[in-house]
C-alpha cells in the first residue's frame, strides 16, 4: 500500500509541498502546448514543468532492437519516475534524467527543484496507483485521433527529423502499446480534454477546434453556472455550455462544451469573467490559448487552461 | 531529525535492505582498490559498489570558472547523494548520475539496483548525519600524505590525462577544501585505515607498506585475540598486533598494526585463519590484496579487506 503511505505522507508533510498537476496523453496530444501556457501564466518563480518521457530506459538506437515501442512500460524507468514524483510531491529536489528528442540520446541529468506548482506531463504520469497518489489534479488529453495524427505528423517532420512516411509507420507500430498502456490512463483523470471539430455542425474548413471537457466528480469543480450568469445569456451559451452525461463506465459526469466557432471577442469576455474569479493580479495572461511559437491562438484552449488554473490555485489554498 | 527518521525506517523496513558500507577518503587514498577486492570477493550477484563522486554538480569545464574545487560541498549535489543513499539503504533502486573522469563530462545516468551488500566509496559519503545514518559500517582511508601524493601522481598522469605539474598544482589548490570538508569525515568512521611505512624501522626501499587500523568501539569488532591464538605465536605477532590506545579526541580505541615487512607466507597463514572464521565457502578469494591490474599484491591490504568482510557479513546476519 505504498500509494496509501504516500497519501498519508503528503497529508502530514511538514515541509511546504507543491501542488502537483498531471497532464497525460499520447504522443502529440497537445501536452506541451497546454503545459507551456499554464507555466507562463503562473510564472517561472512559482511554477515549473517536467516531462516524464525523459525516463526512457533506452536511447533511440538501443530501442531499434527491442520488441516494444517507447510507449511500453518496460521501455521506461517507471519505478524511478514514481520515486521522483513522490520526492517532488513531498517537497524534495530530484536529479531527473534527460532524453534529447532531437538526437534520440540520453544525456546529462538536470536538477529539478520543487516549486509552488509542478506540472508533470508525459505518456505515463497516471500509470500506477502510486504515481496517481502524487497528484492534486489529473488531466488526460484525448484529442480526436485524426487531429492527433495531423499534429504528430506536423511536429515530427518539422522538429524531430523524421519523414512523413516514418511518422505514419511509427503511429501504426505504436498503436497496440498506446491502446494497452497509454489510453487506459484516461479513466483515472479528474478532467479529460478532447479537442475536435464539432461533428453535427457543418463549419467551414479553418474553423478553430472545439474542446469537450469531461469534469469528473473526483475533484470539486468551479461553479460554472455562476460564471455563465455573469455573461450576456446568448453570448455565454454560445461560447460554452455544461451538460450532464454518463461517463463511459456509467458514472454521472459533467461535460463542458467549449465552442471553437464563436467570435474571439465573445470567448474573451468569458475568459475575463473566469479570470476575475481566480483572485490573481493583472489581466488574463497572454500565454493562455497560445499555440506554439507562431502566435496562433485557440480560445477553447485558453478556457481549458483557465479552468485548470482554477484547480491549481484552489489546490494551493 | 531526518537522520533519526532514516535510522528508524531502516530498522523497521519490510523489504530486504542491503548492508551499506561507506569507504570515504581523499582523492587517490586507495578507495577504489579497497572496494574492488571486496566486490570481487563477495561476487557481483551479492555485492555492488558505487562512487559518490559522480554527484558532481559541474563538469570539468564549468568548474574552471568557480571559486572552489571538486572537494567543496557546493561543487556536489550532496542532498541528492543523501537522497539516493536513503533509497538504496531501504532497498530501492536509483538512477545515479555519472561523471566520466576520462573526459570530465557528466553523462547518461545509470540505474543502480540494491544488492545484498552495497559499497559506497567517494569523497563525501560521511559528510552529513543523514548520509551516515544510511550505513552499517563506515571506513575512512587515511594514508600517509606522501603515499597519497605518490599514488595520485601515478594515477592521474597515467589514466586521467594530466601532466605531473598539473597534478601537483591541483593537490595544492585542493588542500584547503580537503582540510575543511574531506578530512573531518575521519572522526565519523568506525574504522580508519592508514597505509604507511613504519617510521621506527629501517626497512629497505621496496618493503610493502604496513597498515594501521583504528578500530573504534562504535561497532563490534571481531575477537582478534582468538585469531592470533590459532597462529604460531611468533608468526601471529610478527604479522599483526593489537594495541590499546587513545583516539585523537581521547576516547579509548584499539589499533591494529598489520606489518608489511613479514614474509608473504606468514601473512597468508593468518589470512586463512581469518577467512575460516567467516563461514564462507571456498578458499581466501584471490581478489583480496590485489593492487590494480598489474597483479601486484599487498598482504596488509588483504588483511584489511578480510576484516571488512567480517563486518559486512556480520551486518548481513
PDB file of N, CA and C in Angstrom, chain A residues 55-59 62 76-80 83-84 86-87 92-98 106-109 111 113, chain B residues 55-59 62 76-80 83-84 86-87 92-98 106-109 111 113:
ATOM      1  N   UNK A  55      12.150   9.636 -18.752  1.00  0.00           N
ATOM      2  CA  UNK A  55      12.528   8.419 -18.020  1.00  0.00           C
ATOM      3  C   UNK A  55      12.649   7.213 -18.944  1.00  0.00           C
ATOM      4  N   UNK A  56      12.898   7.482 -20.234  1.00  0.00           N
ATOM      5  CA  UNK A  56      13.171   6.403 -21.195  1.00  0.00           C
ATOM      6  C   UNK A  56      14.333   5.551 -20.692  1.00  0.00           C
ATOM      7  N   UNK A  57      14.172   4.232 -20.821  1.00  0.00           N
ATOM      8  CA  UNK A  57      15.234   3.333 -20.374  1.00  0.00           C
ATOM      9  C   UNK A  57      16.318   3.172 -21.450  1.00  0.00           C
ATOM     10  N   UNK A  58      15.942   3.351 -22.702  1.00  0.00           N
ATOM     11  CA  UNK A  58      16.867   3.121 -23.817  1.00  0.00           C
ATOM     12  C   UNK A  58      16.922   4.343 -24.719  1.00  0.00           C
ATOM     13  N   UNK A  59      18.045   4.535 -25.383  1.00  0.00           N
ATOM     14  CA  UNK A  59      18.099   5.622 -26.353  1.00  0.00           C
ATOM     15  C   UNK A  59      17.542   5.119 -27.691  1.00  0.00           C
ATOM     16  N   UNK A  62      19.278   2.018 -29.216  1.00  0.00           N
ATOM     17  CA  UNK A  62      19.014   0.796 -28.448  1.00  0.00           C
ATOM     18  C   UNK A  62      17.583   0.283 -28.664  1.00  0.00           C
ATOM     19  N   UNK A  76      10.555   2.154 -20.160  1.00  0.00           N
ATOM     20  CA  UNK A  76      10.729   3.337 -19.316  1.00  0.00           C
ATOM     21  C   UNK A  76      11.070   2.932 -17.874  1.00  0.00           C
ATOM     22  N   UNK A  77      11.813   3.796 -17.192  1.00  0.00           N
ATOM     23  CA  UNK A  77      12.077   3.580 -15.759  1.00  0.00           C
ATOM     24  C   UNK A  77      10.874   4.100 -14.972  1.00  0.00           C
ATOM     25  N   UNK A  78       9.723   3.401 -15.078  1.00  0.00           N
ATOM     26  CA  UNK A  78       8.516   3.934 -14.440  1.00  0.00           C
ATOM     27  C   UNK A  78       8.624   3.918 -12.913  1.00  0.00           C
ATOM     28  N   UNK A  79       9.400   2.963 -12.359  1.00  0.00           N
ATOM     29  CA  UNK A  79       9.557   2.959 -10.901  1.00  0.00           C
ATOM     30  C   UNK A  79      10.386   4.152 -10.424  1.00  0.00           C
ATOM     31  N   UNK A  80      11.360   4.557 -11.246  1.00  0.00           N
ATOM     32  CA  UNK A  80      12.151   5.744 -10.882  1.00  0.00           C
ATOM     33  C   UNK A  80      11.281   6.998 -11.060  1.00  0.00           C
ATOM     34  N   UNK A  83       9.259   7.231  -8.059  1.00  0.00           N
ATOM     35  CA  UNK A  83      10.110   7.662  -6.942  1.00  0.00           C
ATOM     36  C   UNK A  83      10.303   9.185  -6.979  1.00  0.00           C
ATOM     37  N   UNK A  84      10.595   9.706  -8.180  1.00  0.00           N
ATOM     38  CA  UNK A  84      10.823  11.144  -8.297  1.00  0.00           C
ATOM     39  C   UNK A  84       9.533  11.927  -8.057  1.00  0.00           C
ATOM     40  N   UNK A  86       7.167  11.066  -6.050  1.00  0.00           N
ATOM     41  CA  UNK A  86       6.977  11.065  -4.600  1.00  0.00           C
ATOM     42  C   UNK A  86       7.868  12.118  -3.927  1.00  0.00           C
ATOM     43  N   UNK A  87       9.128  12.174  -4.400  1.00  0.00           N
ATOM     44  CA  UNK A  87      10.076  13.128  -3.807  1.00  0.00           C
ATOM     45  C   UNK A  87       9.603  14.560  -4.059  1.00  0.00           C
ATOM     46  N   UNK A  92      10.864  17.677  -2.184  1.00  0.00           N
ATOM     47  CA  UNK A  92      12.307  17.427  -2.325  1.00  0.00           C
ATOM     48  C   UNK A  92      12.752  17.538  -3.781  1.00  0.00           C
ATOM     49  N   UNK A  93      14.002  17.998  -3.999  1.00  0.00           N
ATOM     50  CA  UNK A  93      14.502  18.097  -5.372  1.00  0.00           C
ATOM     51  C   UNK A  93      14.842  16.720  -5.925  1.00  0.00           C
ATOM     52  N   UNK A  94      14.917  16.615  -7.232  1.00  0.00           N
ATOM     53  CA  UNK A  94      15.374  15.364  -7.858  1.00  0.00           C
ATOM     54  C   UNK A  94      16.381  15.683  -8.961  1.00  0.00           C
ATOM     55  N   UNK A  95      17.186  14.678  -9.291  1.00  0.00           N
ATOM     56  CA  UNK A  95      18.070  14.759 -10.445  1.00  0.00           C
ATOM     57  C   UNK A  95      17.394  13.922 -11.528  1.00  0.00           C
ATOM     58  N   UNK A  96      16.725  14.618 -12.439  1.00  0.00           N
ATOM     59  CA  UNK A  96      15.870  13.987 -13.438  1.00  0.00           C
ATOM     60  C   UNK A  96      16.681  13.593 -14.676  1.00  0.00           C
ATOM     61  N   UNK A  97      16.475  12.378 -15.198  1.00  0.00           N
ATOM     62  CA  UNK A  97      17.163  12.034 -16.450  1.00  0.00           C
ATOM     63  C   UNK A  97      16.670  12.930 -17.575  1.00  0.00           C
ATOM     64  N   UNK A  98      17.447  13.007 -18.642  1.00  0.00           N
ATOM     65  CA  UNK A  98      17.087  13.863 -19.779  1.00  0.00           C
ATOM     66  C   UNK A  98      17.210  13.056 -21.073  1.00  0.00           C
ATOM     67  N   UNK A 106      20.193   9.803 -24.493  1.00  0.00           N
ATOM     68  CA  UNK A 106      20.029  10.129 -23.079  1.00  0.00           C
ATOM     69  C   UNK A 106      21.262  10.913 -22.652  1.00  0.00           C
ATOM     70  N   UNK A 107      21.028  12.063 -22.009  1.00  0.00           N
ATOM     71  CA  UNK A 107      22.170  12.944 -21.722  1.00  0.00           C
ATOM     72  C   UNK A 107      22.253  13.263 -20.231  1.00  0.00           C
ATOM     73  N   UNK A 108      23.070  14.253 -19.902  1.00  0.00           N
ATOM     74  CA  UNK A 108      23.295  14.690 -18.526  1.00  0.00           C
ATOM     75  C   UNK A 108      21.983  14.997 -17.799  1.00  0.00           C
ATOM     76  N   UNK A 109      21.767  14.451 -16.637  1.00  0.00           N
ATOM     77  CA  UNK A 109      20.506  14.722 -15.919  1.00  0.00           C
ATOM     78  C   UNK A 109      20.438  16.174 -15.447  1.00  0.00           C
ATOM     79  N   UNK A 111      18.790  18.996 -12.511  1.00  0.00           N
ATOM     80  CA  UNK A 111      18.222  19.126 -11.186  1.00  0.00           C
ATOM     81  C   UNK A 111      16.870  19.820 -11.276  1.00  0.00           C
ATOM     82  N   UNK A 113      14.030  21.512  -8.886  1.00  0.00           N
ATOM     83  CA  UNK A 113      13.660  21.961  -7.537  1.00  0.00           C
ATOM     84  C   UNK A 113      12.147  22.082  -7.469  1.00  0.00           C
TER      85      UNK A 113
ATOM     86  N   UNK B  55      28.286  12.522  -8.148  1.00  0.00           N
ATOM     87  CA  UNK B  55      27.279  13.548  -7.856  1.00  0.00           C
ATOM     88  C   UNK B  55      27.839  14.965  -8.023  1.00  0.00           C
ATOM     89  N   UNK B  56      28.900  15.078  -8.843  1.00  0.00           N
ATOM     90  CA  UNK B  56      29.440  16.399  -9.179  1.00  0.00           C
ATOM     91  C   UNK B  56      28.340  17.273  -9.779  1.00  0.00           C
ATOM     92  N   UNK B  57      28.319  18.531  -9.346  1.00  0.00           N
ATOM     93  CA  UNK B  57      27.299  19.445  -9.855  1.00  0.00           C
ATOM     94  C   UNK B  57      27.720  20.043 -11.207  1.00  0.00           C
ATOM     95  N   UNK B  58      29.025  20.159 -11.421  1.00  0.00           N
ATOM     96  CA  UNK B  58      29.551  20.808 -12.628  1.00  0.00           C
ATOM     97  C   UNK B  58      30.512  19.878 -13.361  1.00  0.00           C
ATOM     98  N   UNK B  59      30.606  20.034 -14.665  1.00  0.00           N
ATOM     99  CA  UNK B  59      31.612  19.261 -15.380  1.00  0.00           C
ATOM    100  C   UNK B  59      32.955  19.998 -15.295  1.00  0.00           C
ATOM    101  N   UNK B  62      33.024  23.631 -16.626  1.00  0.00           N
ATOM    102  CA  UNK B  62      32.261  24.555 -15.772  1.00  0.00           C
ATOM    103  C   UNK B  62      33.013  24.860 -14.474  1.00  0.00           C
ATOM    104  N   UNK B  76      29.037  19.747  -5.360  1.00  0.00           N
ATOM    105  CA  UNK B  76      28.400  18.426  -5.477  1.00  0.00           C
ATOM    106  C   UNK B  76      26.923  18.510  -5.083  1.00  0.00           C
ATOM    107  N   UNK B  77      26.119  17.638  -5.697  1.00  0.00           N
ATOM    108  CA  UNK B  77      24.713  17.503  -5.295  1.00  0.00           C
ATOM    109  C   UNK B  77      24.661  16.608  -4.058  1.00  0.00           C
ATOM    110  N   UNK B  78      25.143  17.116  -2.901  1.00  0.00           N
ATOM    111  CA  UNK B  78      25.220  16.237  -1.723  1.00  0.00           C
ATOM    112  C   UNK B  78      23.833  15.879  -1.208  1.00  0.00           C
ATOM    113  N   UNK B  79      22.846  16.774  -1.426  1.00  0.00           N
ATOM    114  CA  UNK B  79      21.497  16.423  -0.968  1.00  0.00           C
ATOM    115  C   UNK B  79      20.898  15.293  -1.811  1.00  0.00           C
ATOM    116  N   UNK B  80      21.240  15.285  -3.088  1.00  0.00           N
ATOM    117  CA  UNK B  80      20.758  14.188  -3.946  1.00  0.00           C
ATOM    118  C   UNK B  80      21.517  12.900  -3.582  1.00  0.00           C
ATOM    119  N   UNK B  83      19.823  11.576  -0.655  1.00  0.00           N
ATOM    120  CA  UNK B  83      18.523  11.019  -1.058  1.00  0.00           C
ATOM    121  C   UNK B  83      18.719   9.620  -1.645  1.00  0.00           C
ATOM    122  N   UNK B  84      19.712   9.468  -2.522  1.00  0.00           N
ATOM    123  CA  UNK B  84      19.952   8.169  -3.144  1.00  0.00           C
ATOM    124  C   UNK B  84      20.456   7.151  -2.118  1.00  0.00           C
ATOM    125  N   UNK B  86      19.623   7.069   0.997  1.00  0.00           N
ATOM    126  CA  UNK B  86      18.438   6.657   1.754  1.00  0.00           C
ATOM    127  C   UNK B  86      17.611   5.640   0.971  1.00  0.00           C
ATOM    128  N   UNK B  87      17.458   5.898  -0.337  1.00  0.00           N
ATOM    129  CA  UNK B  87      16.672   4.987  -1.166  1.00  0.00           C
ATOM    130  C   UNK B  87      17.339   3.614  -1.228  1.00  0.00           C
ATOM    131  N   UNK B  92      15.637   0.366  -2.392  1.00  0.00           N
ATOM    132  CA  UNK B  92      15.053   0.872  -3.635  1.00  0.00           C
ATOM    133  C   UNK B  92      16.139   1.222  -4.661  1.00  0.00           C
ATOM    134  N   UNK B  93      15.839   1.037  -5.957  1.00  0.00           N
ATOM    135  CA  UNK B  93      16.828   1.385  -6.980  1.00  0.00           C
ATOM    136  C   UNK B  93      16.946   2.899  -7.138  1.00  0.00           C
ATOM    137  N   UNK B  94      18.052   3.348  -7.719  1.00  0.00           N
ATOM    138  CA  UNK B  94      18.196   4.782  -8.042  1.00  0.00           C
ATOM    139  C   UNK B  94      18.759   4.920  -9.449  1.00  0.00           C
ATOM    140  N   UNK B  95      18.519   6.092 -10.025  1.00  0.00           N
ATOM    141  CA  UNK B  95      19.144   6.456 -11.295  1.00  0.00           C
ATOM    142  C   UNK B  95      20.273   7.421 -10.925  1.00  0.00           C
ATOM    143  N   UNK B  96      21.479   6.885 -10.891  1.00  0.00           N
ATOM    144  CA  UNK B  96      22.651   7.614 -10.381  1.00  0.00           C
ATOM    145  C   UNK B  96      23.304   8.439 -11.484  1.00  0.00           C
ATOM    146  N   UNK B  97      23.648   9.698 -11.199  1.00  0.00           N
ATOM    147  CA  UNK B  97      24.382  10.463 -12.212  1.00  0.00           C
ATOM    148  C   UNK B  97      25.747   9.819 -12.468  1.00  0.00           C
ATOM    149  N   UNK B  98      26.333  10.139 -13.624  1.00  0.00           N
ATOM    150  CA  UNK B  98      27.637   9.569 -13.970  1.00  0.00           C
ATOM    151  C   UNK B  98      28.583  10.692 -14.396  1.00  0.00           C
ATOM    152  N   UNK B 106      29.718  15.144 -17.549  1.00  0.00           N
ATOM    153  CA  UNK B 106      28.597  14.448 -16.925  1.00  0.00           C
ATOM    154  C   UNK B 106      27.795  13.786 -18.032  1.00  0.00           C
ATOM    155  N   UNK B 107      27.524  12.495 -17.884  1.00  0.00           N
ATOM    156  CA  UNK B 107      26.901  11.761 -18.985  1.00  0.00           C
ATOM    157  C   UNK B 107      25.604  11.100 -18.539  1.00  0.00           C
ATOM    158  N   UNK B 108      25.115  10.192 -19.372  1.00  0.00           N
ATOM    159  CA  UNK B 108      23.859   9.470 -19.123  1.00  0.00           C
ATOM    160  C   UNK B 108      23.875   8.762 -17.773  1.00  0.00           C
ATOM    161  N   UNK B 109      22.861   8.947 -16.962  1.00  0.00           N
ATOM    162  CA  UNK B 109      22.846   8.294 -15.643  1.00  0.00           C
ATOM    163  C   UNK B 109      22.690   6.781 -15.765  1.00  0.00           C
ATOM    164  N   UNK B 111      21.308   3.075 -13.848  1.00  0.00           N
ATOM    165  CA  UNK B 111      20.423   2.519 -12.848  1.00  0.00           C
ATOM    166  C   UNK B 111      21.231   1.653 -11.884  1.00  0.00           C
ATOM    167  N   UNK B 113      20.684  -1.042  -8.887  1.00  0.00           N
ATOM    168  CA  UNK B 113      19.739  -1.872  -8.127  1.00  0.00           C
ATOM    169  C   UNK B 113      20.401  -2.242  -6.805  1.00  0.00           C
TER     170      UNK B 113
END
